[in-house]
PDB file of C-alpha atoms in Angstrom:
ATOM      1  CA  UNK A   1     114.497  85.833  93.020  1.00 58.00           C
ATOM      2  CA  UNK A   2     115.811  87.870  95.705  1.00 64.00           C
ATOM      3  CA  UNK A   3     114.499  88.214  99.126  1.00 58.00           C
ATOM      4  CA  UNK A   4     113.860  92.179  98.544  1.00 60.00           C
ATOM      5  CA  UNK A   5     111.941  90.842  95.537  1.00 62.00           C
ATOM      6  CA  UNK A   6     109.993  88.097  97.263  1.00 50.00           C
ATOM      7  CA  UNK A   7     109.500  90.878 100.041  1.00 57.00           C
ATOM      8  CA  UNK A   8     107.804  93.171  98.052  1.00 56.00           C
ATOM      9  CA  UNK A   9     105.999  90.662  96.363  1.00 58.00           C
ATOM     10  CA  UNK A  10     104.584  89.702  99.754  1.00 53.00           C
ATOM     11  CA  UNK A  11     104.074  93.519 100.842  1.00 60.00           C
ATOM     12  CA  UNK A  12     101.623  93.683  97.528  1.00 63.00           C
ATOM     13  CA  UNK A  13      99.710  89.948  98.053  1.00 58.00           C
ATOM     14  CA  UNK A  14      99.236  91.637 102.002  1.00 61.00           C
ATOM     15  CA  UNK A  15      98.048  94.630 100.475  1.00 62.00           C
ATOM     16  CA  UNK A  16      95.538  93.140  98.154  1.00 55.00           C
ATOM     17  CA  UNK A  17      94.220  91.021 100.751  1.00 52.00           C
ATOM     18  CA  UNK A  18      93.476  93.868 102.972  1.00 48.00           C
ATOM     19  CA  UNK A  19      91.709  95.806 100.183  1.00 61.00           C
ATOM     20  CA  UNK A  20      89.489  92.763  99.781  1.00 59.00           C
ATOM     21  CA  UNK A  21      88.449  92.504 103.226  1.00 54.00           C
ATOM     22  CA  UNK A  22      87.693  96.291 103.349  1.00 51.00           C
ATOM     23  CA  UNK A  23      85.853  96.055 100.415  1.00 58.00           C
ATOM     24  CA  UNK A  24      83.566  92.907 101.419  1.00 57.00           C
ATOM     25  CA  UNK A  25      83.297  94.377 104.862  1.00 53.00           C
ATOM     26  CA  UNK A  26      81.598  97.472 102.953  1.00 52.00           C
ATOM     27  CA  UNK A  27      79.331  95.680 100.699  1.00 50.00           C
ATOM     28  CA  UNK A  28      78.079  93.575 103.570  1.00 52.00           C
ATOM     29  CA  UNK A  29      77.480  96.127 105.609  1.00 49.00           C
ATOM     30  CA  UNK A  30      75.364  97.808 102.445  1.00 48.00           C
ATOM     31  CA  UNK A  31      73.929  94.448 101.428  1.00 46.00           C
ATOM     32  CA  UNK A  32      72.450  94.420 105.272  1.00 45.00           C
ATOM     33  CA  UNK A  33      71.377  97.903 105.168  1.00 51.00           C
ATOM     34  CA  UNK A  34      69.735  97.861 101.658  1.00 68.00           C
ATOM     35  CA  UNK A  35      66.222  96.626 103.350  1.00 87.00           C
ATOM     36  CA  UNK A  36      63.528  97.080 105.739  1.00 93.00           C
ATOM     37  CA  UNK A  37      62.092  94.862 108.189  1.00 96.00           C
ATOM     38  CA  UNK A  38      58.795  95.805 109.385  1.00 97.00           C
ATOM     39  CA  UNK A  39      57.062  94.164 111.902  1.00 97.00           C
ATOM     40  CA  UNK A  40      53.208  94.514 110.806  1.00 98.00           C
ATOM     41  CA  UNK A  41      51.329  96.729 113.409  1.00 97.00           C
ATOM     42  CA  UNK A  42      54.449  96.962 115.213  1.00 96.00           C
ATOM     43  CA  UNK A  43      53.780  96.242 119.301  1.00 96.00           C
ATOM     44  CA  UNK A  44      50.344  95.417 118.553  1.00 97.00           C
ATOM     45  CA  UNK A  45      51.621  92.725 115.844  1.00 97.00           C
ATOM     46  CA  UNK A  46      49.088  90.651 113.553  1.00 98.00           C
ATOM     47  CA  UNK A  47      45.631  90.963 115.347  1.00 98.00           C
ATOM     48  CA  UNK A  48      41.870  92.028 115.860  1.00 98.00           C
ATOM     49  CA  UNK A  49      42.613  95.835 115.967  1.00 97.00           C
ATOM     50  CA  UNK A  50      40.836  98.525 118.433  1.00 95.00           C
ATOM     51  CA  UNK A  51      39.585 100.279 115.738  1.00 96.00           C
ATOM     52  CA  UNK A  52      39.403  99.224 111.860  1.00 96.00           C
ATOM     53  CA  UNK A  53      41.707 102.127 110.565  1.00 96.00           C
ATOM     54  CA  UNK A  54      44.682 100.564 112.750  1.00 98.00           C
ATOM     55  CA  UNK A  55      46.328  98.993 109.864  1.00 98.00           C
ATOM     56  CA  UNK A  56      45.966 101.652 107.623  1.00 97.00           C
ATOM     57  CA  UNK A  57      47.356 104.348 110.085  1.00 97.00           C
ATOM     58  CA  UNK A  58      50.276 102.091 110.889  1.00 97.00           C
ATOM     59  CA  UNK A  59      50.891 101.511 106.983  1.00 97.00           C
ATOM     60  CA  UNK A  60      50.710 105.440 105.866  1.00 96.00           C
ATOM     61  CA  UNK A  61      53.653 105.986 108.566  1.00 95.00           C
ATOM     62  CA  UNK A  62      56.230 103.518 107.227  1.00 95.00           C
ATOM     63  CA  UNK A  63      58.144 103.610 104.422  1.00 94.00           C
ATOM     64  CA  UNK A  64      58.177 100.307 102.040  1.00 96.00           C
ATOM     65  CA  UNK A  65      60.506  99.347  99.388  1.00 95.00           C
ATOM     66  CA  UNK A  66      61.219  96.283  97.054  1.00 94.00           C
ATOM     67  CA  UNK A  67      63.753  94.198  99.088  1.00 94.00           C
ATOM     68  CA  UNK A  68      62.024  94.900 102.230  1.00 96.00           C
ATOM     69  CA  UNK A  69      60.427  92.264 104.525  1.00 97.00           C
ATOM     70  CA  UNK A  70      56.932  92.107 106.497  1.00 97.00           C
ATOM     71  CA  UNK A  71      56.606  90.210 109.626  1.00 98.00           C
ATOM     72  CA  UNK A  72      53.633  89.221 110.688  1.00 98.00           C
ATOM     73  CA  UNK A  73      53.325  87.782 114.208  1.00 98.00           C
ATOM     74  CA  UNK A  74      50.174  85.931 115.242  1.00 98.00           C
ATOM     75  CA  UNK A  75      49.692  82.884 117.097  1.00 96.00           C
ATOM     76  CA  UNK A  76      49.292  79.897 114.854  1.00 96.00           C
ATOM     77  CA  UNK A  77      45.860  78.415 115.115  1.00 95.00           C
ATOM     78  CA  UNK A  78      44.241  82.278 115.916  1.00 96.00           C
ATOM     79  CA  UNK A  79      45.360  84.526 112.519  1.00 98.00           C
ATOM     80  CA  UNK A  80      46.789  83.892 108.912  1.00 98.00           C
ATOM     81  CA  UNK A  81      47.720  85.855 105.918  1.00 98.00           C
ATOM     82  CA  UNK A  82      46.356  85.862 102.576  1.00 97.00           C
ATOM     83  CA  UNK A  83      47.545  88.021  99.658  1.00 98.00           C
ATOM     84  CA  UNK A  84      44.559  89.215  98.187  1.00 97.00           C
ATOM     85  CA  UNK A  85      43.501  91.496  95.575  1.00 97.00           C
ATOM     86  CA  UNK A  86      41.550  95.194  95.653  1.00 97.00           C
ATOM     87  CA  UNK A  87      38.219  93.785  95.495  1.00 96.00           C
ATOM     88  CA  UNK A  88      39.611  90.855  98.224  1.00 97.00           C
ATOM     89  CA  UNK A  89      40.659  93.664 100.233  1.00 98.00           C
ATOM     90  CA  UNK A  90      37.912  95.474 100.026  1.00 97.00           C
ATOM     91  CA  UNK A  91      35.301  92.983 100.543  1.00 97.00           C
ATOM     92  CA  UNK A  92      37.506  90.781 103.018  1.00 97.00           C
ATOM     93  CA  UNK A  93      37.201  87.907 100.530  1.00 96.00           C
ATOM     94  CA  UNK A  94      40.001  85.280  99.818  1.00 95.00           C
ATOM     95  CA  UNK A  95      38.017  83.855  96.845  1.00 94.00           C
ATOM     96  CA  UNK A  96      41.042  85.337  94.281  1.00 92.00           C
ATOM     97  CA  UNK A  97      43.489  84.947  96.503  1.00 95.00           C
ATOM     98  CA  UNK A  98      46.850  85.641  94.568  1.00 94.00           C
ATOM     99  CA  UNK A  99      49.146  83.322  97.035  1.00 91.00           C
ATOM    100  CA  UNK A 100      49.620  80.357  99.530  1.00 94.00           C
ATOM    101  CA  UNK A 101      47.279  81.095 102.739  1.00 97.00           C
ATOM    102  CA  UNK A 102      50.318  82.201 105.808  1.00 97.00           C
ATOM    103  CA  UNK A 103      49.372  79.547 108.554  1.00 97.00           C
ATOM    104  CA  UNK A 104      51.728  79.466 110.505  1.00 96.00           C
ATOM    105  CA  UNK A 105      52.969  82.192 112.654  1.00 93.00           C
ATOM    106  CA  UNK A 106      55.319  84.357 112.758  1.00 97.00           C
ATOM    107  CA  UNK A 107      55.006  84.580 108.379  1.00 97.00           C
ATOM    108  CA  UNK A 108      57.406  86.849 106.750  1.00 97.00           C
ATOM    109  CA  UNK A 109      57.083  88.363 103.360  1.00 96.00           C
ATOM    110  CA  UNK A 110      59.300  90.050 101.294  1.00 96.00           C
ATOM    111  CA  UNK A 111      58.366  92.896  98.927  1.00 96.00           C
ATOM    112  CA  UNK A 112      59.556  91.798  95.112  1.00 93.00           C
ATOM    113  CA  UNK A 113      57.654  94.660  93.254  1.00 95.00           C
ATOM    114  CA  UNK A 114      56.790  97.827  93.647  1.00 96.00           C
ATOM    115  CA  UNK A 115      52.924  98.875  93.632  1.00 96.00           C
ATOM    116  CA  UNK A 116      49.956  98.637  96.192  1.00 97.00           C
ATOM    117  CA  UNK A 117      49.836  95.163  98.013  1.00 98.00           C
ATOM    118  CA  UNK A 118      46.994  93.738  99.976  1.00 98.00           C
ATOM    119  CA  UNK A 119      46.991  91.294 102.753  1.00 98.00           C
ATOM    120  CA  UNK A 120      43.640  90.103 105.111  1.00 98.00           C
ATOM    121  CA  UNK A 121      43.351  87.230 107.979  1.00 98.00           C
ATOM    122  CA  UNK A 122      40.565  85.164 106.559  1.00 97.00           C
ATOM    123  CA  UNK A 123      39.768  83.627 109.715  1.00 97.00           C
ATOM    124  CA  UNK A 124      35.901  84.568 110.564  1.00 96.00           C
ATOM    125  CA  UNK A 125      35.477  87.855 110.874  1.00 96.00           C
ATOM    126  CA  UNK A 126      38.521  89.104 111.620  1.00 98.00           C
ATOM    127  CA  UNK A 127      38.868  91.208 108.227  1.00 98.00           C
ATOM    128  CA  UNK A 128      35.592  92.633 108.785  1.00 97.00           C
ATOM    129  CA  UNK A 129      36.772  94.097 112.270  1.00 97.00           C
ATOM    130  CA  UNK A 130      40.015  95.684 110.487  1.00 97.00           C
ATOM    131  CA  UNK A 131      42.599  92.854 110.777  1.00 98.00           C
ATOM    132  CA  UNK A 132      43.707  93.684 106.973  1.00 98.00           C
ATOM    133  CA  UNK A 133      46.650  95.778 105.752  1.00 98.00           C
ATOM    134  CA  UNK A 134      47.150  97.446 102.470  1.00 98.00           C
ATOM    135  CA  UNK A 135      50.610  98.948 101.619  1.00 97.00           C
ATOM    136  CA  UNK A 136      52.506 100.938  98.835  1.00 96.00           C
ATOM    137  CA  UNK A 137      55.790  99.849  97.913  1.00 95.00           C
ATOM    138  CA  UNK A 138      57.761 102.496  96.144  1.00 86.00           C
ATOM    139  CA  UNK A 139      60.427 101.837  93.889  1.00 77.00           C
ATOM    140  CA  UNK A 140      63.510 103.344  95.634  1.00 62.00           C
ATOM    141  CA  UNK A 141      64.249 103.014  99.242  1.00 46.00           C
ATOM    142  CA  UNK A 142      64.897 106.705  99.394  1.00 47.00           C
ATOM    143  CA  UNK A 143      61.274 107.811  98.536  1.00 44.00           C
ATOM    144  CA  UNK A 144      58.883 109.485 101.551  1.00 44.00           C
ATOM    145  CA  UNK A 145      55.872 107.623 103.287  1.00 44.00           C
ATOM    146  CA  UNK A 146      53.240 107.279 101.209  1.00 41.00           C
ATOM    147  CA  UNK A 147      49.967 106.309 102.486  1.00 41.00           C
ATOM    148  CA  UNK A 148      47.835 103.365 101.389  1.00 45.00           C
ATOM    149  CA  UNK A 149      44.386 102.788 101.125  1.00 43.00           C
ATOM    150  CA  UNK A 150      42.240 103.167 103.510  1.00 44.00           C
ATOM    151  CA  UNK A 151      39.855 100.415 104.546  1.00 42.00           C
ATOM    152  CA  UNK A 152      36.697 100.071 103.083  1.00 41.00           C
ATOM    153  CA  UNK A 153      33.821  99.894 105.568  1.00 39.00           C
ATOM    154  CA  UNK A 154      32.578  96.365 105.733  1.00 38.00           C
ATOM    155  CA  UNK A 155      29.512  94.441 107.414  1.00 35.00           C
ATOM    156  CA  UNK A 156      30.025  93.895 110.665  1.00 36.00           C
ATOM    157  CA  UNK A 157      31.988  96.085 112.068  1.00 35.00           C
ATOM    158  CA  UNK A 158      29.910  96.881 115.074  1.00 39.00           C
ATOM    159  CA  UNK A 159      32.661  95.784 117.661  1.00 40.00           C
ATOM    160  CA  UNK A 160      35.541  93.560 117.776  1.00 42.00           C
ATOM    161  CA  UNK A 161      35.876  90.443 119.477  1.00 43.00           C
ATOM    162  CA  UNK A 162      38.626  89.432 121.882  1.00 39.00           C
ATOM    163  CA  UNK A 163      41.251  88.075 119.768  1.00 39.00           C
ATOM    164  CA  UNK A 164      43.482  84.973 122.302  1.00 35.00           C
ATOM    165  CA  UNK A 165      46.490  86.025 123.499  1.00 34.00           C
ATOM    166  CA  UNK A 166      49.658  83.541 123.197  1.00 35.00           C
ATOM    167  CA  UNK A 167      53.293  83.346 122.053  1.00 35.00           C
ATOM    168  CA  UNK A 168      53.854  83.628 118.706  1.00 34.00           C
ATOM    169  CA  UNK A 169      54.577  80.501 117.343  1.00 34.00           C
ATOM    170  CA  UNK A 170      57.367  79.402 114.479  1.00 34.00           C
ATOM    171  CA  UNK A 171      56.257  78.894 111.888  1.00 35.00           C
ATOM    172  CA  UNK A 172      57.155  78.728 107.640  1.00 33.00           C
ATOM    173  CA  UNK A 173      58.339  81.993 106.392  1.00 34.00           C
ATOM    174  CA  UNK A 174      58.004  83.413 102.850  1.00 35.00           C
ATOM    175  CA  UNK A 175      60.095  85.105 100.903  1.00 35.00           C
ATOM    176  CA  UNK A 176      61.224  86.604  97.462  1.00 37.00           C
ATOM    177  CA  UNK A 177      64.004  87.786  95.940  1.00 37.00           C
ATOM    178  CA  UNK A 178      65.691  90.783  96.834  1.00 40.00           C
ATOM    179  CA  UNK A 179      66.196  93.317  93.955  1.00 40.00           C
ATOM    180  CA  UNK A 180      69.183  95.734  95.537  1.00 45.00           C
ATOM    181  CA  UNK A 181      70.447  93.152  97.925  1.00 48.00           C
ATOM    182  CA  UNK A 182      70.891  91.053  94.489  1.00 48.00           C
ATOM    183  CA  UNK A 183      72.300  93.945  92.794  1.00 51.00           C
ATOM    184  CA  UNK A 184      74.665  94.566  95.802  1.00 50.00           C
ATOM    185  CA  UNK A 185      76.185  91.219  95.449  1.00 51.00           C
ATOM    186  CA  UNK A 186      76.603  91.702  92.078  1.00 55.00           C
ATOM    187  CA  UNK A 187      78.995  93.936  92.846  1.00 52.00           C
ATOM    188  CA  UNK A 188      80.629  92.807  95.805  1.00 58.00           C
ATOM    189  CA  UNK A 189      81.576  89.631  93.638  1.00 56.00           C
ATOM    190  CA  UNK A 190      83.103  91.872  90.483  1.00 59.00           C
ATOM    191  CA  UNK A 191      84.997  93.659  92.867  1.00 59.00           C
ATOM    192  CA  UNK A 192      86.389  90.403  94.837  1.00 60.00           C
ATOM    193  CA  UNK A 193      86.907  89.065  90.835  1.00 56.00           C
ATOM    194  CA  UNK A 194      88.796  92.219  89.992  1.00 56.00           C
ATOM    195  CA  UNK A 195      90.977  92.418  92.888  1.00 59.00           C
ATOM    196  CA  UNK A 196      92.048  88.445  92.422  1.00 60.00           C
ATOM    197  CA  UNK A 197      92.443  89.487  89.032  1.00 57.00           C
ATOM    198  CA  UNK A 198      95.232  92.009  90.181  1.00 58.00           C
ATOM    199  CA  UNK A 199      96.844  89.987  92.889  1.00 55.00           C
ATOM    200  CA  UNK A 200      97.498  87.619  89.650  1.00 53.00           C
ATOM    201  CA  UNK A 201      99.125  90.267  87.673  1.00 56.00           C
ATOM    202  CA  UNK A 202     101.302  91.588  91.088  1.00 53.00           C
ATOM    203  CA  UNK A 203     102.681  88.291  91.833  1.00 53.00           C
ATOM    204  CA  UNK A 204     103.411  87.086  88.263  1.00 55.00           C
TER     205      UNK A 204
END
């Protein structure tokens, strides 16, 4: 072999490399920009609310998509989380829960399916006084806002007490799988796979 030969076998192994960067530099950057994360009742965070409809006004102005993540920051000790259903929701009862109690603060979910989802702190009264969220989770990242239910009046909710105010705490995190993010690196590995698959055929 030649040296123009092994120089243009070098020009094309250069080249390939290069296109594999480019391409993982893309996919990462849509990989990272394929989800959402929300921080629940945003400055306020996870808390005893001024007035019971705070969680559902927050909720009907985001947007929330499978693949996205919820952050709920509380002190540990003061708040948890507990995914509940309707009628849990509803009636602030975690008696049907439908997963583990969030202790620890700050918990983090992330949204596997699309649909309504309901969430309540089942400390005291805290539900009663509005610290509960319920959010819709559309299907595609590129749908509009879409309001979710609005809290049911409960017993109780004469007036809120003062909720503690502390750091948040660390705490465990949850979380699910992530259907685009998957699907995203999915492709970002066929197209690495592909592109080794060429450098092969180039250099033999």
């Amino acid at each position: 072999m030649g040296v123009g030969e092994v120089r243009v076998y070098l020009s094309s192994w250069i080249g390939v490399v290069v296109t594999m960067a480019a391409i993982n530099i893309i996919l990462e950057g849509s990989v990272a920009a394929a989800s959402t994360r929300h921080v629940v009742g945003g400055a306020t965070n996870w808390t005893i609310p001024s007035a019971t409809t705070f969680y559902s006004d927050w909720s009907s102005s985001q947007t929330f998509a499978v693949g996205d993540t919820l952050v709920f920051n509380f002190p540990t000790g003061i708040h948890n989380v507990i995914p509940v259903p309707k009628s849990g929701y509803d009636g602030c009862s975690s008696k049907q829960q439908l997963g583990t109690t969030m202790a620890n603060g700050p918990a983090t979910v992330t949204i596997s399916s699309p649909g309504i989802h309901y969430y309540i702190c089942g400390i005291g009264s805290h539900c009663s006084f509005g610290q509960k969220l319920a959010i819709t989770v559309a299907s595609s990242s590129t749908s509009s806002p879409t309001a979710a239910s609005s809290p049911s009046p409960t017993a109780g909710s004469g007036g809120a007490p003062n909720s503690p105010a502390g750091p948040t705490s660390p705490g465990a995190a949850e979380a699910g799988p992530s259907t685009s993010a998957s699907s995203l690196l999915r492709c970002r590995f066929s197209f690495t796979v592909v592109a080794f698959l060429f450098a092969v055929i180039v250099l033999i």
